[in-house]
Amino acid sequence: MKKYLMSFAALAFIASVFVSCTKHDDIVNVNDLTPAEKYKLAFEAAFGTVQKTEANRTWGFEDQTPLQFDEKGNLINNGTRGVNANGNEWGLYVNVPEPLTQEQKDVVTEWFKANKNPQGVAVNWSDFFVQQVYTGEWGPNMNYLYCGSSTDHTYNFNAGTAGTYGNVCYGLKPGATDQNDRIYGSDQIEFMVNSSTEYFGFHNSFDSEFYKDNYVIIPGDRISPLVAGMYFVGFDFEANGQSDNQKVARDYYFDNWIVKITPGLYKQGQRVFVEDIIAGLDDLEHLDISDWDFNDAVFDVLPQDYWDNQGQHHQETIITLQAAGGTLPLTVGGKEVHEMFGVNVSDMVNTGRGPECPVVIFRLNTMYTNANDVPVYVNGNILLQALEKDPDTQKLAAPVNVNWVGEKVFINNVYMFREWLQGEVENWYQLR
């Protein structure tokens, strides 16, 4: 048995694990260890020696059945059968926002009417819902709502308003065992998939031009508690037609058309919790037991197999980035997480320290049926892994409803992680 010596002043919690060894020639300098060896040493000092069991053998990662649609947009897996964007059976696989009340619509409309040229925010979603809020005098001339740099038409939204779907599925009834026992309602709503919130714009019937700079996104928290947590897009009409009655100057009030946008949060998939300590073990003086929070990146993974409206077949992976508790460059599927949130690498996001940001939703062109296969790198070249053969891990997986712990909160203070590693409980995310 080897005995490893490191900076005991900095890692006092490690010292007690190794005091029983007495052979002097077994002592090695911690600086001679590889990063993986250092990580194993620190991991087992924090959590104890891992007893490999069937439950923790793969660190919670399981092969997933893709969310799958046929050529007509019918959902064909998991025993359900619905339709994709135009069939409105969204609630079988994604959380559908409730219709807005008239009171909510009114408070949002009045805010946009009262605030000239407000400073907006950006959101970063490939999959999202759009709901009608209000249309003004020029709404009938705004005959095509589009989003993203590819000018994706937001189906059902034209002439400043939206058609009403009378068969919107919000999911199954409580306690339902039959997949056909569903909750339905009506709303002016559409679900955009594999699209973008990079831009929003409209087509102007006066001059047949597209306007992509005449919008603003406002968080509901800025408007009223009635719409806190929501996001609204307001448009400012402008026209440059040939005749005088086809020319309309901007007034910088974004109240000519207002819609609500909501991220498409999927009900299926696995949530991945990442710990990047391995990249910082050269600086042992700053390692503490509270560093083991597994929130340096938190993201959901859902494989999808579908056909688009042009009849093209896609096999992709939907990534929903929830948090970034690390302050090192970290990529998920090649996307740097801080950059995707729109913050600096030194900023922690959605962990109780640093800014609170809306989730980020993006797609990878590869379909990963196991969330562990989505490549995660820290510092550009250190691959973070969860391997069966290893007694320690840099990633964990759980259902998408499992919450991450706050920054500098020892994961074992919230979940029975150490007990799971010892084979005493079935799931690591069992609450204390």
Short mmCIF file of C-alpha atoms in Angstrom, two decimals:
data_model
loop_
_atom_site.label_atom_id
_atom_site.label_comp_id
_atom_site.label_asym_id
_atom_site.label_seq_id
_atom_site.Cartn_x
_atom_site.Cartn_y
_atom_site.Cartn_z
CA MET A 1 0.00 0.00 0.00
CA LYS A 2 1.36 3.43 -0.95
CA LYS A 3 1.29 6.39 1.35
CA TYR A 4 1.00 9.82 -0.25
CA LEU A 5 2.09 13.00 1.44
CA MET A 6 0.71 16.35 0.37
CA SER A 7 0.18 19.80 1.88
CA PHE A 8 -1.51 18.79 5.11
CA ALA A 9 -2.06 22.40 6.13
CA ALA A 10 -4.22 22.84 3.06
CA LEU A 11 -5.72 19.33 3.00
CA ALA A 12 -6.25 18.53 6.64
CA PHE A 13 -9.29 16.49 5.78
CA ILE A 14 -7.08 14.14 3.74
CA ALA A 15 -4.45 13.59 6.42
CA SER A 16 -6.55 11.38 8.67
CA VAL A 17 -7.11 8.89 5.87
CA PHE A 18 -3.44 8.01 5.53
CA VAL A 19 -1.94 8.19 9.04
CA SER A 20 -1.89 4.41 9.55
CA CYS A 21 0.94 3.64 7.07
CA THR A 22 4.41 3.40 8.64
CA LYS A 23 6.86 2.17 5.97
CA HIS A 24 9.14 5.13 5.20
CA ASP A 25 10.06 3.89 1.73
CA ASP A 26 6.39 3.92 0.73
CA ILE A 27 6.26 7.72 0.96
CA VAL A 28 6.17 9.61 -2.35
CA ASN A 29 5.90 13.28 -3.14
CA VAL A 30 2.47 14.38 -4.29
CA ASN A 31 4.09 16.33 -7.11
CA ASP A 32 5.21 13.04 -8.64
CA LEU A 33 1.63 11.88 -9.08
CA THR A 34 -0.38 12.21 -12.28
CA PRO A 35 -3.51 14.41 -12.21
CA ALA A 36 -5.66 11.25 -12.18
CA GLU A 37 -3.73 9.88 -9.18
CA LYS A 38 -4.06 13.16 -7.33
CA TYR A 39 -7.77 13.24 -8.08
CA LYS A 40 -8.25 9.68 -6.81
CA LEU A 41 -6.40 10.55 -3.61
CA ALA A 42 -8.45 13.68 -2.99
CA PHE A 43 -11.73 11.96 -3.96
CA GLU A 44 -11.25 9.09 -1.55
CA ALA A 45 -10.13 11.45 1.21
CA ALA A 46 -13.43 13.29 0.84
CA PHE A 47 -15.73 10.30 0.35
CA GLY A 48 -13.87 7.20 1.49
CA THR A 49 -12.84 4.15 -0.50
CA VAL A 50 -15.48 3.36 -3.12
CA GLN A 51 -17.23 0.02 -2.87
CA LYS A 52 -18.21 -0.75 -6.45
CA THR A 53 -21.81 -1.95 -6.67
CA GLU A 54 -24.32 -2.40 -9.46
CA ALA A 55 -25.87 0.94 -8.50
CA ASN A 56 -22.70 3.04 -8.67
CA ARG A 57 -20.80 1.08 -11.31
CA THR A 58 -21.70 3.56 -14.07
CA TRP A 59 -22.10 6.65 -11.84
CA GLY A 60 -25.81 6.95 -12.66
CA PHE A 61 -25.41 7.05 -16.46
CA GLU A 62 -27.84 4.87 -18.41
CA ASP A 63 -28.54 4.33 -22.09
CA GLN A 64 -31.57 6.39 -23.14
CA THR A 65 -34.30 5.76 -25.70
CA PRO A 66 -34.26 8.75 -28.10
CA LEU A 67 -37.24 11.04 -28.37
CA GLN A 68 -38.33 9.76 -31.76
CA PHE A 69 -40.74 11.01 -34.43
CA ASP A 70 -41.71 9.51 -37.77
CA GLU A 71 -41.79 11.32 -41.13
CA LYS A 72 -45.18 12.87 -40.32
CA GLY A 73 -44.08 14.20 -36.96
CA ASN A 74 -45.79 11.48 -34.94
CA LEU A 75 -44.18 10.62 -31.62
CA ILE A 76 -43.47 6.90 -31.90
CA ASN A 77 -41.54 5.82 -28.80
CA ASN A 78 -42.50 5.19 -25.17
CA GLY A 79 -45.94 3.94 -26.13
CA THR A 80 -47.21 7.42 -26.95
CA ARG A 81 -48.49 8.70 -30.23
CA GLY A 82 -48.91 12.38 -30.91
CA VAL A 83 -47.77 14.95 -33.41
CA ASN A 84 -44.85 17.32 -33.40
CA ALA A 85 -45.03 21.07 -34.00
CA ASN A 86 -48.38 21.20 -35.82
CA GLY A 87 -50.18 18.52 -33.83
CA ASN A 88 -49.84 20.13 -30.40
CA GLU A 89 -49.22 16.93 -28.41
CA TRP A 90 -46.26 18.69 -26.88
CA GLY A 91 -47.16 17.98 -23.27
CA LEU A 92 -46.25 14.32 -23.69
CA TYR A 93 -42.56 15.19 -23.78
CA VAL A 94 -42.03 18.88 -22.91
CA ASN A 95 -43.34 21.26 -20.25
CA VAL A 96 -45.96 23.43 -21.97
CA PRO A 97 -46.57 26.91 -20.51
CA GLU A 98 -50.08 27.71 -19.35
CA PRO A 99 -52.11 30.32 -21.25
CA LEU A 100 -51.58 33.87 -20.02
CA THR A 101 -54.43 35.44 -18.09
CA GLN A 102 -55.93 38.70 -19.33
CA GLU A 103 -54.51 40.42 -16.26
CA GLN A 104 -51.02 39.22 -17.17
CA LYS A 105 -51.43 40.34 -20.77
CA ASP A 106 -52.64 43.76 -19.66
CA VAL A 107 -49.77 44.41 -17.24
CA VAL A 108 -47.22 43.42 -19.87
CA THR A 109 -48.85 45.55 -22.57
CA GLU A 110 -49.02 48.61 -20.33
CA TRP A 111 -45.35 48.24 -19.42
CA PHE A 112 -44.26 48.17 -23.07
CA LYS A 113 -46.50 51.18 -23.83
CA ALA A 114 -45.02 53.16 -20.93
CA ASN A 115 -41.30 52.44 -21.44
CA LYS A 116 -39.50 53.94 -24.40
CA ASN A 117 -36.39 52.23 -25.81
CA PRO A 118 -35.84 49.87 -22.86
CA GLN A 119 -32.62 47.91 -22.43
CA GLY A 120 -33.28 44.27 -23.24
CA VAL A 121 -31.63 40.97 -22.44
CA ALA A 122 -30.56 38.00 -24.56
CA VAL A 123 -31.68 34.40 -24.23
CA ASN A 124 -30.13 31.40 -25.95
CA TRP A 125 -32.65 28.68 -26.81
CA SER A 126 -32.90 26.34 -29.78
CA ASP A 127 -36.29 25.01 -28.60
CA PHE A 128 -38.95 27.36 -27.24
CA PHE A 129 -42.64 28.25 -27.12
CA VAL A 130 -44.16 31.47 -28.45
CA GLN A 131 -47.47 32.79 -27.09
CA GLN A 132 -49.52 35.77 -28.20
CA VAL A 133 -49.82 38.74 -25.82
CA TYR A 134 -50.91 41.85 -27.74
CA THR A 135 -51.09 43.46 -31.16
CA GLY A 136 -51.40 47.18 -31.89
CA GLU A 137 -52.35 49.46 -34.76
CA TRP A 138 -49.68 48.21 -37.15
CA GLY A 139 -50.07 44.55 -36.27
CA PRO A 140 -51.95 43.61 -39.45
CA ASN A 141 -48.96 44.83 -41.48
CA MET A 142 -46.52 42.63 -39.53
CA ASN A 143 -47.49 39.54 -41.41
CA TYR A 144 -44.66 37.13 -40.65
CA LEU A 145 -42.98 36.60 -37.27
CA TYR A 146 -39.57 34.98 -37.62
CA CYS A 147 -36.70 34.05 -35.35
CA GLY A 148 -33.00 33.31 -35.68
CA SER A 149 -30.53 34.26 -38.37
CA SER A 150 -32.14 31.68 -40.68
CA THR A 151 -35.46 33.59 -40.47
CA ASP A 152 -37.45 30.58 -39.28
CA HIS A 153 -41.12 31.31 -39.62
CA THR A 154 -42.92 31.05 -36.30
CA TYR A 155 -45.82 29.04 -37.65
CA ASN A 156 -49.28 30.21 -36.68
CA PHE A 157 -48.05 33.81 -36.08
CA ASN A 158 -48.98 36.28 -38.82
CA ALA A 159 -50.58 39.73 -39.16
CA GLY A 160 -49.65 40.67 -35.61
CA THR A 161 -51.51 37.82 -33.99
CA ALA A 162 -51.73 34.02 -33.86
CA GLY A 163 -54.32 31.39 -34.57
CA THR A 164 -55.81 29.50 -31.66
CA TYR A 165 -55.05 25.82 -31.20
CA GLY A 166 -57.99 24.17 -29.49
CA ASN A 167 -56.23 20.89 -28.78
CA VAL A 168 -53.04 21.80 -26.93
CA CYS A 169 -51.89 18.82 -24.85
CA TYR A 170 -50.44 19.74 -21.46
CA GLY A 171 -49.61 16.18 -20.41
CA LEU A 172 -51.34 13.27 -18.76
CA LYS A 173 -53.98 13.63 -16.09
CA PRO A 174 -52.74 13.08 -12.50
CA GLY A 175 -52.43 9.37 -11.80
CA ALA A 176 -53.17 8.42 -15.42
CA THR A 177 -51.95 5.00 -16.55
CA ASP A 178 -53.35 5.26 -20.08
CA GLN A 179 -51.27 7.39 -22.45
CA ASN A 180 -54.51 8.63 -24.02
CA ASP A 181 -55.78 10.07 -20.73
CA ARG A 182 -54.49 13.57 -21.45
CA ILE A 183 -55.16 17.15 -20.42
CA TYR A 184 -56.13 19.46 -23.29
CA GLY A 185 -56.70 23.19 -23.56
CA SER A 186 -56.60 26.03 -26.08
CA ASP A 187 -54.10 28.82 -26.64
CA GLN A 188 -52.47 31.07 -29.22
CA ILE A 189 -49.18 29.22 -29.08
CA GLU A 190 -46.46 27.55 -31.15
CA PHE A 191 -43.45 25.36 -30.36
CA MET A 192 -40.22 26.02 -32.24
CA VAL A 193 -37.64 23.23 -32.40
CA ASN A 194 -34.05 23.38 -33.63
CA SER A 195 -34.46 27.10 -34.16
CA SER A 196 -32.87 30.12 -32.45
CA THR A 197 -33.59 33.13 -30.25
CA GLU A 198 -30.59 34.97 -31.69
CA TYR A 199 -32.94 37.36 -33.50
CA PHE A 200 -36.64 38.09 -33.73
CA GLY A 201 -38.19 39.97 -36.60
CA PHE A 202 -41.18 40.60 -38.82
CA HIS A 203 -41.99 40.95 -42.48
CA ASN A 204 -43.52 44.29 -43.43
CA SER A 205 -46.34 44.25 -45.96
CA PHE A 206 -45.69 47.90 -46.92
CA ASP A 207 -42.21 47.32 -48.34
CA SER A 208 -41.76 43.52 -48.39
CA GLU A 209 -38.71 43.81 -46.15
CA PHE A 210 -37.64 41.89 -43.07
CA TYR A 211 -36.84 43.85 -39.92
CA LYS A 212 -34.61 42.05 -37.41
CA ASP A 213 -33.37 44.98 -35.31
CA ASN A 214 -36.76 46.27 -34.18
CA TYR A 215 -37.30 44.06 -31.14
CA VAL A 216 -36.37 43.81 -27.48
CA ILE A 217 -36.56 40.94 -24.97
CA ILE A 218 -37.69 41.97 -21.48
CA PRO A 219 -37.69 39.66 -18.42
CA GLY A 220 -40.99 39.55 -16.59
CA ASP A 221 -39.24 40.23 -13.27
CA ARG A 222 -38.74 43.79 -14.50
CA ILE A 223 -42.44 44.19 -15.32
CA SER A 224 -44.51 42.78 -12.46
CA PRO A 225 -44.62 39.91 -9.93
CA LEU A 226 -47.56 38.64 -12.00
CA VAL A 227 -45.15 37.65 -14.78
CA ALA A 228 -41.94 37.01 -12.84
CA GLY A 229 -39.74 34.36 -14.45
CA MET A 230 -41.22 34.94 -17.91
CA TYR A 231 -39.73 36.59 -21.00
CA PHE A 232 -41.45 38.85 -23.50
CA VAL A 233 -40.52 40.05 -26.99
CA GLY A 234 -41.80 43.45 -28.09
CA PHE A 235 -41.62 44.82 -31.64
CA ASP A 236 -41.37 48.42 -32.85
CA PHE A 237 -42.99 48.89 -36.26
CA GLU A 238 -41.21 50.62 -39.12
CA ALA A 239 -41.95 50.89 -42.83
CA ASN A 240 -40.13 52.34 -45.84
CA GLY A 241 -42.65 51.87 -48.61
CA GLN A 242 -42.76 53.80 -51.86
CA SER A 243 -45.74 56.06 -51.04
CA ASP A 244 -46.12 58.40 -48.08
CA ASN A 245 -48.83 56.28 -46.49
CA GLN A 246 -46.42 53.33 -46.59
CA LYS A 247 -43.74 55.12 -44.60
CA VAL A 248 -43.80 54.78 -40.81
CA ALA A 249 -40.96 56.05 -38.62
CA ARG A 250 -39.93 54.20 -35.49
CA ASP A 251 -41.04 55.61 -32.14
CA TYR A 252 -38.92 53.18 -30.05
CA TYR A 253 -41.91 51.93 -28.09
CA PHE A 254 -41.89 48.16 -28.60
CA ASP A 255 -45.64 47.73 -28.25
CA ASN A 256 -46.79 47.08 -31.83
CA TRP A 257 -46.65 43.32 -31.32
CA ILE A 258 -45.84 41.53 -28.08
CA VAL A 259 -45.29 37.80 -27.57
CA LYS A 260 -44.12 35.66 -24.69
CA ILE A 261 -41.26 33.16 -25.18
CA THR A 262 -40.60 30.15 -22.93
CA PRO A 263 -37.70 27.66 -23.08
CA GLY A 264 -38.66 24.12 -24.10
CA LEU A 265 -37.76 22.12 -21.01
CA TYR A 266 -37.99 18.42 -21.81
CA LYS A 267 -39.46 15.89 -19.41
CA GLN A 268 -37.12 13.09 -20.45
CA GLY A 269 -33.35 12.78 -20.45
CA GLN A 270 -30.61 12.72 -17.84
CA ARG A 271 -29.03 15.54 -15.85
CA VAL A 272 -25.23 15.58 -15.70
CA PHE A 273 -23.30 17.06 -12.76
CA VAL A 274 -19.65 17.95 -13.42
CA GLU A 275 -16.72 18.42 -11.03
CA ASP A 276 -13.55 20.02 -12.48
CA ILE A 277 -11.25 19.70 -9.43
CA ILE A 278 -8.86 17.57 -11.46
CA ALA A 279 -7.82 20.70 -13.39
CA GLY A 280 -6.85 22.56 -10.23
CA LEU A 281 -4.99 19.97 -8.20
CA ASP A 282 -1.64 21.66 -8.84
CA ASP A 283 -2.90 24.37 -6.49
CA LEU A 284 -3.54 22.12 -3.51
CA GLU A 285 -3.42 24.95 -1.00
CA HIS A 286 -6.87 26.10 -2.07
CA LEU A 287 -8.63 22.70 -2.11
CA ASP A 288 -11.28 22.30 0.54
CA ILE A 289 -13.97 19.75 1.33
CA SER A 290 -16.61 22.26 0.14
CA ASP A 291 -15.07 22.21 -3.36
CA TRP A 292 -16.78 18.86 -3.93
CA ASP A 293 -20.10 20.35 -5.06
CA PHE A 294 -20.37 18.78 -8.57
CA ASN A 295 -21.90 21.96 -10.01
CA ASP A 296 -19.04 23.24 -12.19
CA ALA A 297 -21.38 22.48 -15.08
CA VAL A 298 -24.91 21.09 -14.84
CA PHE A 299 -26.71 20.15 -18.04
CA ASP A 300 -29.52 17.92 -19.31
CA VAL A 301 -29.04 15.49 -22.20
CA LEU A 302 -31.79 14.14 -24.46
CA PRO A 303 -31.17 12.28 -27.76
CA GLN A 304 -33.67 12.96 -30.54
CA ASP A 305 -34.41 11.27 -33.88
CA TYR A 306 -36.78 13.16 -36.19
CA TRP A 307 -37.63 14.52 -39.64
CA ASP A 308 -37.85 18.26 -40.25
CA ASN A 309 -40.40 20.10 -42.38
CA GLN A 310 -38.23 19.65 -45.47
CA GLY A 311 -38.20 15.88 -45.05
CA GLN A 312 -34.60 15.77 -43.81
CA HIS A 313 -33.72 13.12 -41.23
CA HIS A 314 -31.87 14.31 -38.09
CA GLN A 315 -30.24 12.46 -35.23
CA GLU A 316 -29.23 15.02 -32.64
CA THR A 317 -28.77 15.61 -28.94
CA ILE A 318 -30.60 18.37 -27.07
CA ILE A 319 -28.46 19.98 -24.37
CA THR A 320 -30.09 22.15 -21.71
CA LEU A 321 -27.41 24.00 -19.78
CA GLN A 322 -28.63 24.69 -16.24
CA ALA A 323 -25.64 26.02 -14.28
CA ALA A 324 -21.93 26.78 -14.42
CA GLY A 325 -20.32 26.77 -10.99
CA GLY A 326 -16.72 26.62 -12.18
CA THR A 327 -14.36 29.44 -13.07
CA LEU A 328 -12.22 27.56 -15.59
CA PRO A 329 -12.89 27.28 -19.34
CA LEU A 330 -15.24 24.30 -19.67
CA THR A 331 -16.90 22.98 -22.81
CA VAL A 332 -19.90 20.70 -23.27
CA GLY A 333 -20.08 19.21 -26.75
CA GLY A 334 -17.57 21.84 -27.89
CA LYS A 335 -19.57 24.80 -26.48
CA GLU A 336 -17.95 26.87 -23.72
CA VAL A 337 -20.54 27.08 -20.95
CA HIS A 338 -19.80 30.61 -19.71
CA GLU A 339 -19.87 31.93 -23.25
CA MET A 340 -23.22 30.24 -23.84
CA PHE A 341 -24.59 31.98 -20.73
CA GLY A 342 -23.16 35.28 -21.96
CA VAL A 343 -20.83 35.80 -18.97
CA ASN A 344 -17.11 35.85 -18.29
CA VAL A 345 -15.26 32.62 -17.47
CA SER A 346 -14.68 33.99 -13.97
CA ASP A 347 -18.45 34.21 -13.37
CA MET A 348 -20.42 31.46 -11.67
CA VAL A 349 -23.99 31.08 -12.94
CA ASN A 350 -27.13 29.83 -11.14
CA THR A 351 -25.27 28.47 -8.12
CA GLY A 352 -26.00 31.11 -5.49
CA ARG A 353 -22.88 33.08 -6.38
CA GLY A 354 -22.64 35.28 -9.43
CA PRO A 355 -25.46 36.09 -11.83
CA GLU A 356 -28.71 34.19 -12.24
CA CYS A 357 -29.30 33.52 -15.94
CA PRO A 358 -31.98 31.77 -18.00
CA VAL A 359 -31.15 28.24 -19.10
CA VAL A 360 -29.36 27.70 -22.41
CA ILE A 361 -30.72 25.18 -24.93
CA PHE A 362 -28.67 24.03 -27.90
CA ARG A 363 -28.32 20.97 -30.12
CA LEU A 364 -25.41 18.76 -31.08
CA ASN A 365 -25.34 17.14 -34.50
CA THR A 366 -24.46 13.77 -32.97
CA MET A 367 -27.07 11.64 -31.20
CA TYR A 368 -25.63 10.53 -27.85
CA THR A 369 -27.85 7.84 -26.35
CA ASN A 370 -25.64 7.81 -23.23
CA ALA A 371 -25.13 11.20 -21.60
CA ASN A 372 -21.65 10.19 -20.46
CA ASP A 373 -20.53 10.19 -24.10
CA VAL A 374 -21.16 13.93 -24.51
CA PRO A 375 -17.56 15.27 -24.41
CA VAL A 376 -16.80 17.61 -21.50
CA TYR A 377 -13.40 19.32 -21.37
CA VAL A 378 -11.89 21.70 -18.85
CA ASN A 379 -8.94 23.96 -19.64
CA GLY A 380 -9.21 22.92 -23.26
CA ASN A 381 -7.60 19.49 -23.06
CA ILE A 382 -8.62 17.69 -19.85
CA LEU A 383 -11.45 15.28 -20.59
CA LEU A 384 -13.79 14.86 -17.62
CA GLN A 385 -14.92 11.26 -17.35
CA ALA A 386 -17.07 8.76 -15.51
CA LEU A 387 -15.57 5.36 -16.27
CA GLU A 388 -16.67 1.99 -14.94
CA LYS A 389 -13.13 0.88 -14.20
CA ASP A 390 -12.29 3.94 -12.09
CA PRO A 391 -13.00 4.19 -8.35
CA ASP A 392 -13.65 7.92 -8.70
CA THR A 393 -15.54 10.13 -11.11
CA GLN A 394 -15.66 13.67 -12.46
CA LYS A 395 -19.30 13.34 -13.59
CA LEU A 396 -22.56 12.06 -12.14
CA ALA A 397 -25.97 11.50 -13.72
CA ALA A 398 -29.52 11.63 -12.36
CA PRO A 399 -33.07 12.31 -13.58
CA VAL A 400 -33.71 15.83 -14.88
CA ASN A 401 -35.71 16.80 -11.76
CA VAL A 402 -32.73 16.40 -9.41
CA ASN A 403 -31.38 19.77 -8.25
CA TRP A 404 -27.73 20.71 -7.98
CA VAL A 405 -26.24 22.00 -4.72
CA GLY A 406 -25.17 25.61 -4.23
CA GLU A 407 -21.63 26.83 -4.66
CA LYS A 408 -19.26 25.67 -1.89
CA VAL A 409 -21.85 23.25 -0.52
CA PHE A 410 -20.38 19.80 0.08
CA ILE A 411 -22.56 17.45 -1.98
CA ASN A 412 -22.70 14.97 0.88
CA ASN A 413 -24.34 17.57 3.10
CA VAL A 414 -27.40 17.49 0.83
CA TYR A 415 -27.39 14.03 -0.75
CA MET A 416 -26.40 10.60 0.53
CA PHE A 417 -23.52 10.41 -1.91
CA ARG A 418 -20.95 8.87 0.41
CA GLU A 419 -23.46 6.23 1.55
CA TRP A 420 -24.20 5.40 -2.09
CA LEU A 421 -20.49 4.95 -2.75
CA GLN A 422 -20.42 2.48 0.13
CA GLY A 423 -23.39 0.55 -1.30
CA GLU A 424 -25.75 1.57 1.50
CA VAL A 425 -28.44 3.38 -0.57
CA GLU A 426 -29.82 2.87 -4.07
CA ASN A 427 -29.41 6.41 -5.47
CA TRP A 428 -26.73 9.02 -4.79
CA TYR A 429 -29.34 11.80 -4.99
CA GLN A 430 -31.35 10.53 -2.05
CA LEU A 431 -31.88 13.55 0.21
CA ARG A 432 -30.65 13.57 3.79
#
